[in-house]
Amino acid sequence: MLKEAKGLILVLSAPAGAGKTTLCKRLLQTSPTFISSVSFTTRSPRKQEIEGVDYYFVSREDFEKLIKKNAFVEWAEVHGHLYGTSKKFLEENIKAGKDVILEVDVKGGTKIKEKYPQAILIFILPPSWQELEKRLHKRATEDEKSIKERLSTAKQEIKYLPYYDYFLVNDDINATTKRLLLIIEAERYKINRVPEKEINRVIKNI
Ligand code: 5GP
């Protein structure tokens, strides 16, 4: 655990189509302290995805080299592709006081919590399975087989809910963003996040 770290580690996990990426974009718009971690993946870019913005797209061979170099905080295989969180990016940014948002799958989320117990794990749920299926069809970034696969993965992922600190049902994006900001605001006031010097200063001034 990085005791001197100032920024928050915010882990957002959700079944595909629950609205995690939109929520992350909303957070980034609310304050310049938020920064989104750019993961490495062996998946091919989708239309409109940008290298270095959405992901670093690498070959499986290069990804394996990065694993050997210990470049990842965690990595996991999701839907047949490898995804990994950069250790350098995360540690440099929290040290600099940035609140780092990590959009990772449930296995990644629990691994991050093991390494950084101060990480805040938030699970985003869709209002219903029917709604999730509807959103995946509307998104049209996957074919029918991938949609089926993502729905069945979602049912497995829900099992990790007890390992998370918070859950939010994304029934309305504005309301969910507000709830997420409330969680983050409350987390900033946790005694164990406030430096001792600051607590002493406050006590002295009472
Ligand atoms: P997609 O291919 O739809 O962008 O992402 C598929 C899944 O991989 C999502 O659940 C996403 O959160 C997860 N993912 C993205 N980056 C990482 C990462 O660095 N580590 C892990 N464990 N999962 C990730």
PDB file of C-alpha atoms and ligand atoms in Angstrom:
ATOM      1  CA  MET A   1       0.000   0.000   0.000  1.00  0.00           C
ATOM      2  CA  LEU A   2       1.287   3.453  -0.890  1.00  0.00           C
ATOM      3  CA  LYS A   3       0.843   5.315   2.393  1.00  0.00           C
ATOM      4  CA  GLU A   4       2.050   8.610   0.942  1.00  0.00           C
ATOM      5  CA  ALA A   5      -0.381   8.354  -1.997  1.00  0.00           C
ATOM      6  CA  LYS A   6      -2.850  11.207  -2.179  1.00  0.00           C
ATOM      7  CA  GLY A   7      -5.209  10.333  -5.013  1.00  0.00           C
ATOM      8  CA  LEU A   8      -8.067   7.859  -4.839  1.00  0.00           C
ATOM      9  CA  ILE A   9      -8.137   4.564  -6.709  1.00  0.00           C
ATOM     10  CA  LEU A  10     -11.635   4.118  -8.091  1.00  0.00           C
ATOM     11  CA  VAL A  11     -12.445   0.742  -9.549  1.00  0.00           C
ATOM     12  CA  LEU A  12     -15.559   0.574 -11.708  1.00  0.00           C
ATOM     13  CA  SER A  13     -16.748  -2.858 -12.738  1.00  0.00           C
ATOM     14  CA  ALA A  14     -19.936  -3.723 -14.572  1.00  0.00           C
ATOM     15  CA  PRO A  15     -21.381  -6.125 -17.091  1.00  0.00           C
ATOM     16  CA  ALA A  16     -20.940  -4.864 -20.663  1.00  0.00           C
ATOM     17  CA  GLY A  17     -23.830  -2.503 -21.389  1.00  0.00           C
ATOM     18  CA  ALA A  18     -24.444  -1.387 -17.788  1.00  0.00           C
ATOM     19  CA  GLY A  19     -23.176   2.106 -18.599  1.00  0.00           C
ATOM     20  CA  LYS A  20     -19.740   2.029 -16.972  1.00  0.00           C
ATOM     21  CA  THR A  21     -17.934   3.877 -19.783  1.00  0.00           C
ATOM     22  CA  THR A  22     -20.541   6.679 -19.923  1.00  0.00           C
ATOM     23  CA  LEU A  23     -20.339   7.016 -16.149  1.00  0.00           C
ATOM     24  CA  CYS A  24     -16.565   7.211 -16.326  1.00  0.00           C
ATOM     25  CA  LYS A  25     -16.795   9.964 -18.986  1.00  0.00           C
ATOM     26  CA  ARG A  26     -19.213  11.896 -16.747  1.00  0.00           C
ATOM     27  CA  LEU A  27     -16.782  11.686 -13.822  1.00  0.00           C
ATOM     28  CA  LEU A  28     -13.922  12.957 -15.962  1.00  0.00           C
ATOM     29  CA  GLN A  29     -16.026  15.996 -16.889  1.00  0.00           C
ATOM     30  CA  THR A  30     -16.749  16.934 -13.264  1.00  0.00           C
ATOM     31  CA  SER A  31     -13.196  17.565 -12.083  1.00  0.00           C
ATOM     32  CA  PRO A  32      -9.661  17.687 -13.502  1.00  0.00           C
ATOM     33  CA  THR A  33      -8.472  15.576 -10.551  1.00  0.00           C
ATOM     34  CA  PHE A  34     -10.029  12.506 -12.189  1.00  0.00           C
ATOM     35  CA  ILE A  35      -7.979  10.581 -14.701  1.00  0.00           C
ATOM     36  CA  SER A  36      -8.877   7.393 -16.504  1.00  0.00           C
ATOM     37  CA  SER A  37      -6.327   4.611 -16.622  1.00  0.00           C
ATOM     38  CA  VAL A  38      -5.579   3.372 -20.136  1.00  0.00           C
ATOM     39  CA  SER A  39      -5.262  -0.410 -20.115  1.00  0.00           C
ATOM     40  CA  PHE A  40      -3.304  -2.629 -22.457  1.00  0.00           C
ATOM     41  CA  THR A  41      -5.268  -5.178 -24.463  1.00  0.00           C
ATOM     42  CA  THR A  42      -4.763  -7.812 -27.117  1.00  0.00           C
ATOM     43  CA  ARG A  43      -8.275  -7.170 -28.489  1.00  0.00           C
ATOM     44  CA  SER A  44      -8.537  -5.378 -31.856  1.00  0.00           C
ATOM     45  CA  PRO A  45      -9.722  -1.767 -31.797  1.00  0.00           C
ATOM     46  CA  ARG A  46     -13.440  -1.178 -32.384  1.00  0.00           C
ATOM     47  CA  LYS A  47     -14.621   1.545 -34.761  1.00  0.00           C
ATOM     48  CA  GLN A  48     -13.858   4.956 -33.213  1.00  0.00           C
ATOM     49  CA  GLU A  49     -11.486   3.584 -30.590  1.00  0.00           C
ATOM     50  CA  ILE A  50      -8.211   5.474 -30.374  1.00  0.00           C
ATOM     51  CA  GLU A  51      -4.799   4.038 -29.536  1.00  0.00           C
ATOM     52  CA  GLY A  52      -3.527   5.463 -26.254  1.00  0.00           C
ATOM     53  CA  VAL A  53      -6.947   6.889 -25.376  1.00  0.00           C
ATOM     54  CA  ASP A  54      -9.255   3.874 -25.145  1.00  0.00           C
ATOM     55  CA  TYR A  55      -6.538   1.240 -24.864  1.00  0.00           C
ATOM     56  CA  TYR A  56      -2.987   0.454 -25.865  1.00  0.00           C
ATOM     57  CA  PHE A  57      -3.611  -2.236 -28.467  1.00  0.00           C
ATOM     58  CA  VAL A  58      -0.771  -4.770 -28.428  1.00  0.00           C
ATOM     59  CA  SER A  59      -0.069  -8.258 -29.740  1.00  0.00           C
ATOM     60  CA  ARG A  60      -0.327 -11.257 -27.405  1.00  0.00           C
ATOM     61  CA  GLU A  61       3.435 -11.627 -27.697  1.00  0.00           C
ATOM     62  CA  ASP A  62       4.072  -8.039 -26.524  1.00  0.00           C
ATOM     63  CA  PHE A  63       1.498  -8.422 -23.755  1.00  0.00           C
ATOM     64  CA  GLU A  64       3.309 -11.511 -22.486  1.00  0.00           C
ATOM     65  CA  LYS A  65       6.592  -9.586 -22.481  1.00  0.00           C
ATOM     66  CA  LEU A  66       4.943  -6.898 -20.332  1.00  0.00           C
ATOM     67  CA  ILE A  67       3.723  -9.560 -17.872  1.00  0.00           C
ATOM     68  CA  LYS A  68       7.318 -10.821 -17.551  1.00  0.00           C
ATOM     69  CA  LYS A  69       8.534  -7.258 -16.960  1.00  0.00           C
ATOM     70  CA  ASN A  70       6.028  -6.945 -14.093  1.00  0.00           C
ATOM     71  CA  ALA A  71       4.443  -3.966 -15.846  1.00  0.00           C
ATOM     72  CA  PHE A  72       0.908  -4.765 -14.697  1.00  0.00           C
ATOM     73  CA  VAL A  73      -0.833  -4.194 -11.381  1.00  0.00           C
ATOM     74  CA  GLU A  74      -3.177  -6.925 -12.555  1.00  0.00           C
ATOM     75  CA  TRP A  75      -4.102  -8.583 -15.783  1.00  0.00           C
ATOM     76  CA  ALA A  76      -6.899 -10.917 -16.798  1.00  0.00           C
ATOM     77  CA  GLU A  77      -8.328 -12.782 -19.752  1.00  0.00           C
ATOM     78  CA  VAL A  78     -11.789 -11.500 -20.614  1.00  0.00           C
ATOM     79  CA  HIS A  79     -13.836 -12.864 -23.549  1.00  0.00           C
ATOM     80  CA  GLY A  80     -10.685 -14.502 -24.948  1.00  0.00           C
ATOM     81  CA  HIS A  81      -8.555 -11.337 -24.896  1.00  0.00           C
ATOM     82  CA  LEU A  82      -5.923 -10.185 -22.434  1.00  0.00           C
ATOM     83  CA  TYR A  83      -6.359  -6.908 -20.538  1.00  0.00           C
ATOM     84  CA  GLY A  84      -3.893  -5.337 -18.100  1.00  0.00           C
ATOM     85  CA  THR A  85      -3.584  -2.266 -15.873  1.00  0.00           C
ATOM     86  CA  SER A  86      -0.290  -0.373 -16.035  1.00  0.00           C
ATOM     87  CA  LYS A  87       1.458  -0.225 -12.675  1.00  0.00           C
ATOM     88  CA  LYS A  88       3.531   2.826 -13.664  1.00  0.00           C
ATOM     89  CA  PHE A  89       0.479   4.846 -14.749  1.00  0.00           C
ATOM     90  CA  LEU A  90      -1.480   4.036 -11.594  1.00  0.00           C
ATOM     91  CA  GLU A  91       1.292   4.682  -9.072  1.00  0.00           C
ATOM     92  CA  GLU A  92       2.600   7.858 -10.716  1.00  0.00           C
ATOM     93  CA  ASN A  93      -0.858   9.378 -10.847  1.00  0.00           C
ATOM     94  CA  ILE A  94      -2.022   8.596  -7.326  1.00  0.00           C
ATOM     95  CA  LYS A  95       1.288   9.952  -6.019  1.00  0.00           C
ATOM     96  CA  ALA A  96       0.597  13.140  -7.983  1.00  0.00           C
ATOM     97  CA  GLY A  97      -2.790  13.436  -6.255  1.00  0.00           C
ATOM     98  CA  LYS A  98      -4.909  12.323  -9.210  1.00  0.00           C
ATOM     99  CA  ASP A  99      -8.009  10.192  -8.645  1.00  0.00           C
ATOM    100  CA  VAL A 100      -7.454   7.264 -10.982  1.00  0.00           C
ATOM    101  CA  ILE A 101     -10.495   5.545 -12.482  1.00  0.00           C
ATOM    102  CA  LEU A 102      -9.966   1.935 -13.455  1.00  0.00           C
ATOM    103  CA  GLU A 103     -12.570   0.236 -15.632  1.00  0.00           C
ATOM    104  CA  VAL A 104     -11.711  -3.388 -15.067  1.00  0.00           C
ATOM    105  CA  ASP A 105     -13.478  -6.720 -14.882  1.00  0.00           C
ATOM    106  CA  VAL A 106     -14.353  -8.301 -11.531  1.00  0.00           C
ATOM    107  CA  LYS A 107     -11.213 -10.442 -11.356  1.00  0.00           C
ATOM    108  CA  GLY A 108      -9.092  -7.341 -11.931  1.00  0.00           C
ATOM    109  CA  GLY A 109     -11.069  -5.407  -9.320  1.00  0.00           C
ATOM    110  CA  THR A 110     -10.457  -7.963  -6.592  1.00  0.00           C
ATOM    111  CA  LYS A 111      -6.746  -8.206  -7.470  1.00  0.00           C
ATOM    112  CA  ILE A 112      -6.415  -4.406  -7.205  1.00  0.00           C
ATOM    113  CA  LYS A 113      -8.073  -4.459  -3.773  1.00  0.00           C
ATOM    114  CA  GLU A 114      -5.564  -7.082  -2.590  1.00  0.00           C
ATOM    115  CA  LYS A 115      -2.630  -4.899  -3.656  1.00  0.00           C
ATOM    116  CA  TYR A 116      -4.157  -1.539  -2.732  1.00  0.00           C
ATOM    117  CA  PRO A 117      -6.610  -1.996   0.160  1.00  0.00           C
ATOM    118  CA  GLN A 118      -7.430   1.710  -0.028  1.00  0.00           C
ATOM    119  CA  ALA A 119      -8.984   1.200  -3.501  1.00  0.00           C
ATOM    120  CA  ILE A 120     -12.723   1.905  -3.698  1.00  0.00           C
ATOM    121  CA  LEU A 121     -14.546  -0.854  -5.556  1.00  0.00           C
ATOM    122  CA  ILE A 122     -17.829   0.097  -7.180  1.00  0.00           C
ATOM    123  CA  PHE A 123     -20.073  -2.350  -9.022  1.00  0.00           C
ATOM    124  CA  ILE A 124     -22.480  -0.910 -11.589  1.00  0.00           C
ATOM    125  CA  LEU A 125     -25.591  -2.976 -12.282  1.00  0.00           C
ATOM    126  CA  PRO A 126     -28.165  -2.670 -15.034  1.00  0.00           C
ATOM    127  CA  PRO A 127     -31.799  -2.261 -13.902  1.00  0.00           C
ATOM    128  CA  SER A 128     -32.639  -5.708 -15.356  1.00  0.00           C
ATOM    129  CA  TRP A 129     -31.283  -8.439 -17.628  1.00  0.00           C
ATOM    130  CA  GLN A 130     -33.816  -7.464 -20.294  1.00  0.00           C
ATOM    131  CA  GLU A 131     -32.584  -3.884 -20.219  1.00  0.00           C
ATOM    132  CA  LEU A 132     -28.973  -5.065 -20.451  1.00  0.00           C
ATOM    133  CA  GLU A 133     -29.759  -7.187 -23.518  1.00  0.00           C
ATOM    134  CA  LYS A 134     -31.603  -4.249 -25.101  1.00  0.00           C
ATOM    135  CA  ARG A 135     -28.621  -1.926 -24.502  1.00  0.00           C
ATOM    136  CA  LEU A 136     -26.175  -4.426 -25.987  1.00  0.00           C
ATOM    137  CA  HIS A 137     -28.284  -4.730 -29.151  1.00  0.00           C
ATOM    138  CA  LYS A 138     -28.614  -0.939 -29.373  1.00  0.00           C
ATOM    139  CA  ARG A 139     -24.862  -0.473 -28.955  1.00  0.00           C
ATOM    140  CA  ALA A 140     -24.289  -2.747 -31.961  1.00  0.00           C
ATOM    141  CA  THR A 141     -20.546  -3.092 -31.345  1.00  0.00           C
ATOM    142  CA  GLU A 142     -20.858  -6.862 -30.947  1.00  0.00           C
ATOM    143  CA  ASP A 143     -22.322  -9.608 -33.073  1.00  0.00           C
ATOM    144  CA  GLU A 144     -25.084 -11.911 -31.795  1.00  0.00           C
ATOM    145  CA  LYS A 145     -22.603 -14.532 -30.534  1.00  0.00           C
ATOM    146  CA  SER A 146     -20.607 -11.934 -28.553  1.00  0.00           C
ATOM    147  CA  ILE A 147     -23.802 -10.497 -27.059  1.00  0.00           C
ATOM    148  CA  LYS A 148     -24.809 -13.958 -25.806  1.00  0.00           C
ATOM    149  CA  GLU A 149     -21.286 -14.437 -24.418  1.00  0.00           C
ATOM    150  CA  ARG A 150     -21.351 -11.066 -22.641  1.00  0.00           C
ATOM    151  CA  LEU A 151     -24.757 -11.819 -21.090  1.00  0.00           C
ATOM    152  CA  SER A 152     -23.582 -15.148 -19.748  1.00  0.00           C
ATOM    153  CA  THR A 153     -20.348 -13.531 -18.418  1.00  0.00           C
ATOM    154  CA  ALA A 154     -22.492 -10.872 -16.710  1.00  0.00           C
ATOM    155  CA  LYS A 155     -24.358 -13.570 -14.774  1.00  0.00           C
ATOM    156  CA  GLN A 156     -21.011 -14.988 -13.559  1.00  0.00           C
ATOM    157  CA  GLU A 157     -19.620 -11.541 -12.691  1.00  0.00           C
ATOM    158  CA  ILE A 158     -22.517 -10.738 -10.357  1.00  0.00           C
ATOM    159  CA  LYS A 159     -21.091 -13.393  -8.014  1.00  0.00           C
ATOM    160  CA  TYR A 160     -18.208 -11.021  -7.208  1.00  0.00           C
ATOM    161  CA  LEU A 161     -20.584  -8.374  -5.821  1.00  0.00           C
ATOM    162  CA  PRO A 162     -19.794  -9.208  -2.126  1.00  0.00           C
ATOM    163  CA  TYR A 163     -16.128  -8.282  -2.701  1.00  0.00           C
ATOM    164  CA  TYR A 164     -17.084  -4.757  -3.751  1.00  0.00           C
ATOM    165  CA  ASP A 165     -17.524  -1.742  -1.453  1.00  0.00           C
ATOM    166  CA  TYR A 166     -20.527  -0.216  -3.224  1.00  0.00           C
ATOM    167  CA  PHE A 167     -23.094  -1.077  -5.835  1.00  0.00           C
ATOM    168  CA  LEU A 168     -25.113   1.257  -7.999  1.00  0.00           C
ATOM    169  CA  VAL A 169     -28.081   0.341 -10.171  1.00  0.00           C
ATOM    170  CA  ASN A 170     -27.748   2.442 -13.300  1.00  0.00           C
ATOM    171  CA  ASP A 171     -31.422   3.136 -14.002  1.00  0.00           C
ATOM    172  CA  ASP A 172     -30.795   6.760 -14.943  1.00  0.00           C
ATOM    173  CA  ILE A 173     -27.370   8.070 -15.919  1.00  0.00           C
ATOM    174  CA  ASN A 174     -27.790  11.511 -14.255  1.00  0.00           C
ATOM    175  CA  ALA A 175     -28.975  10.017 -10.962  1.00  0.00           C
ATOM    176  CA  THR A 176     -26.249   7.351 -11.012  1.00  0.00           C
ATOM    177  CA  THR A 177     -23.539   9.971 -11.668  1.00  0.00           C
ATOM    178  CA  LYS A 178     -24.817  11.970  -8.675  1.00  0.00           C
ATOM    179  CA  ARG A 179     -24.771   8.886  -6.438  1.00  0.00           C
ATOM    180  CA  LEU A 180     -21.269   8.027  -7.582  1.00  0.00           C
ATOM    181  CA  LEU A 181     -20.036  11.542  -6.794  1.00  0.00           C
ATOM    182  CA  LEU A 182     -21.607  11.287  -3.325  1.00  0.00           C
ATOM    183  CA  ILE A 183     -19.728   8.055  -2.660  1.00  0.00           C
ATOM    184  CA  ILE A 184     -16.450   9.657  -3.769  1.00  0.00           C
ATOM    185  CA  GLU A 185     -17.079  12.756  -1.675  1.00  0.00           C
ATOM    186  CA  ALA A 186     -17.745  10.681   1.452  1.00  0.00           C
ATOM    187  CA  GLU A 187     -14.622   8.592   0.814  1.00  0.00           C
ATOM    188  CA  ARG A 188     -12.474  11.750   0.840  1.00  0.00           C
ATOM    189  CA  TYR A 189     -13.524  12.390   4.463  1.00  0.00           C
ATOM    190  CA  LYS A 190     -12.514   8.950   5.742  1.00  0.00           C
ATOM    191  CA  ILE A 191     -10.179   9.453   8.691  1.00  0.00           C
ATOM    192  CA  ASN A 192      -7.608   7.027   7.359  1.00  0.00           C
ATOM    193  CA  ARG A 193      -7.332   9.023   4.110  1.00  0.00           C
ATOM    194  CA  VAL A 194      -6.701  12.372   5.787  1.00  0.00           C
ATOM    195  CA  PRO A 195      -2.999  12.962   6.545  1.00  0.00           C
ATOM    196  CA  GLU A 196      -2.222  13.063  10.277  1.00  0.00           C
ATOM    197  CA  LYS A 197      -0.748  16.551   9.877  1.00  0.00           C
ATOM    198  CA  GLU A 198      -4.086  17.832   8.557  1.00  0.00           C
ATOM    199  CA  ILE A 199      -6.070  16.195  11.383  1.00  0.00           C
ATOM    200  CA  ASN A 200      -3.718  17.728  13.979  1.00  0.00           C
ATOM    201  CA  ARG A 201      -4.043  21.141  12.336  1.00  0.00           C
ATOM    202  CA  VAL A 202      -7.865  20.932  12.477  1.00  0.00           C
ATOM    203  CA  ILE A 203      -7.863  19.787  16.135  1.00  0.00           C
ATOM    204  CA  LYS A 204      -5.494  22.605  17.122  1.00  0.00           C
ATOM    205  CA  ASN A 205      -7.761  25.202  15.529  1.00  0.00           C
ATOM    206  CA  ILE A 206     -10.966  24.078  17.279  1.00  0.00           C
TER     207      ILE A 206
HETATM  208  P1  5GP B   1     -14.104  -4.232 -23.688  1.00  0.00           P
HETATM  209  O1  5GP B   1     -13.424  -5.179 -24.595  1.00  0.00           O
HETATM  210  O2  5GP B   1     -15.594  -4.265 -23.841  1.00  0.00           O
HETATM  211  O3  5GP B   1     -13.539  -2.839 -23.775  1.00  0.00           O
HETATM  212  O4  5GP B   1     -13.805  -4.713 -22.198  1.00  0.00           O
HETATM  213  C1  5GP B   1     -14.133  -6.008 -21.796  1.00  0.00           C
HETATM  214  C2  5GP B   1     -13.945  -6.126 -20.291  1.00  0.00           C
HETATM  215  O5  5GP B   1     -12.551  -5.996 -19.959  1.00  0.00           O
HETATM  216  C3  5GP B   1     -14.664  -5.062 -19.482  1.00  0.00           C
HETATM  217  O6  5GP B   1     -15.284  -5.692 -18.358  1.00  0.00           O
HETATM  218  C4  5GP B   1     -13.556  -4.147 -19.029  1.00  0.00           C
HETATM  219  O7  5GP B   1     -13.870  -3.493 -17.843  1.00  0.00           O
HETATM  220  C5  5GP B   1     -12.432  -5.145 -18.849  1.00  0.00           C
HETATM  221  N1  5GP B   1     -11.111  -4.507 -18.820  1.00  0.00           N
HETATM  222  C6  5GP B   1     -10.664  -3.434 -19.495  1.00  0.00           C
HETATM  223  N2  5GP B   1      -9.402  -3.141 -19.153  1.00  0.00           N
HETATM  224  C7  5GP B   1      -9.044  -4.030 -18.199  1.00  0.00           C
HETATM  225  C8  5GP B   1      -7.855  -4.232 -17.420  1.00  0.00           C
HETATM  226  O8  5GP B   1      -6.848  -3.535 -17.525  1.00  0.00           O
HETATM  227  N3  5GP B   1      -7.858  -5.279 -16.550  1.00  0.00           N
HETATM  228  C9  5GP B   1      -8.948  -6.104 -16.391  1.00  0.00           C
HETATM  229  N4  5GP B   1      -8.859  -7.069 -15.491  1.00  0.00           N
HETATM  230  N5  5GP B   1     -10.072  -5.925 -17.089  1.00  0.00           N
HETATM  231  C10 5GP B   1     -10.130  -4.908 -17.981  1.00  0.00           C
END
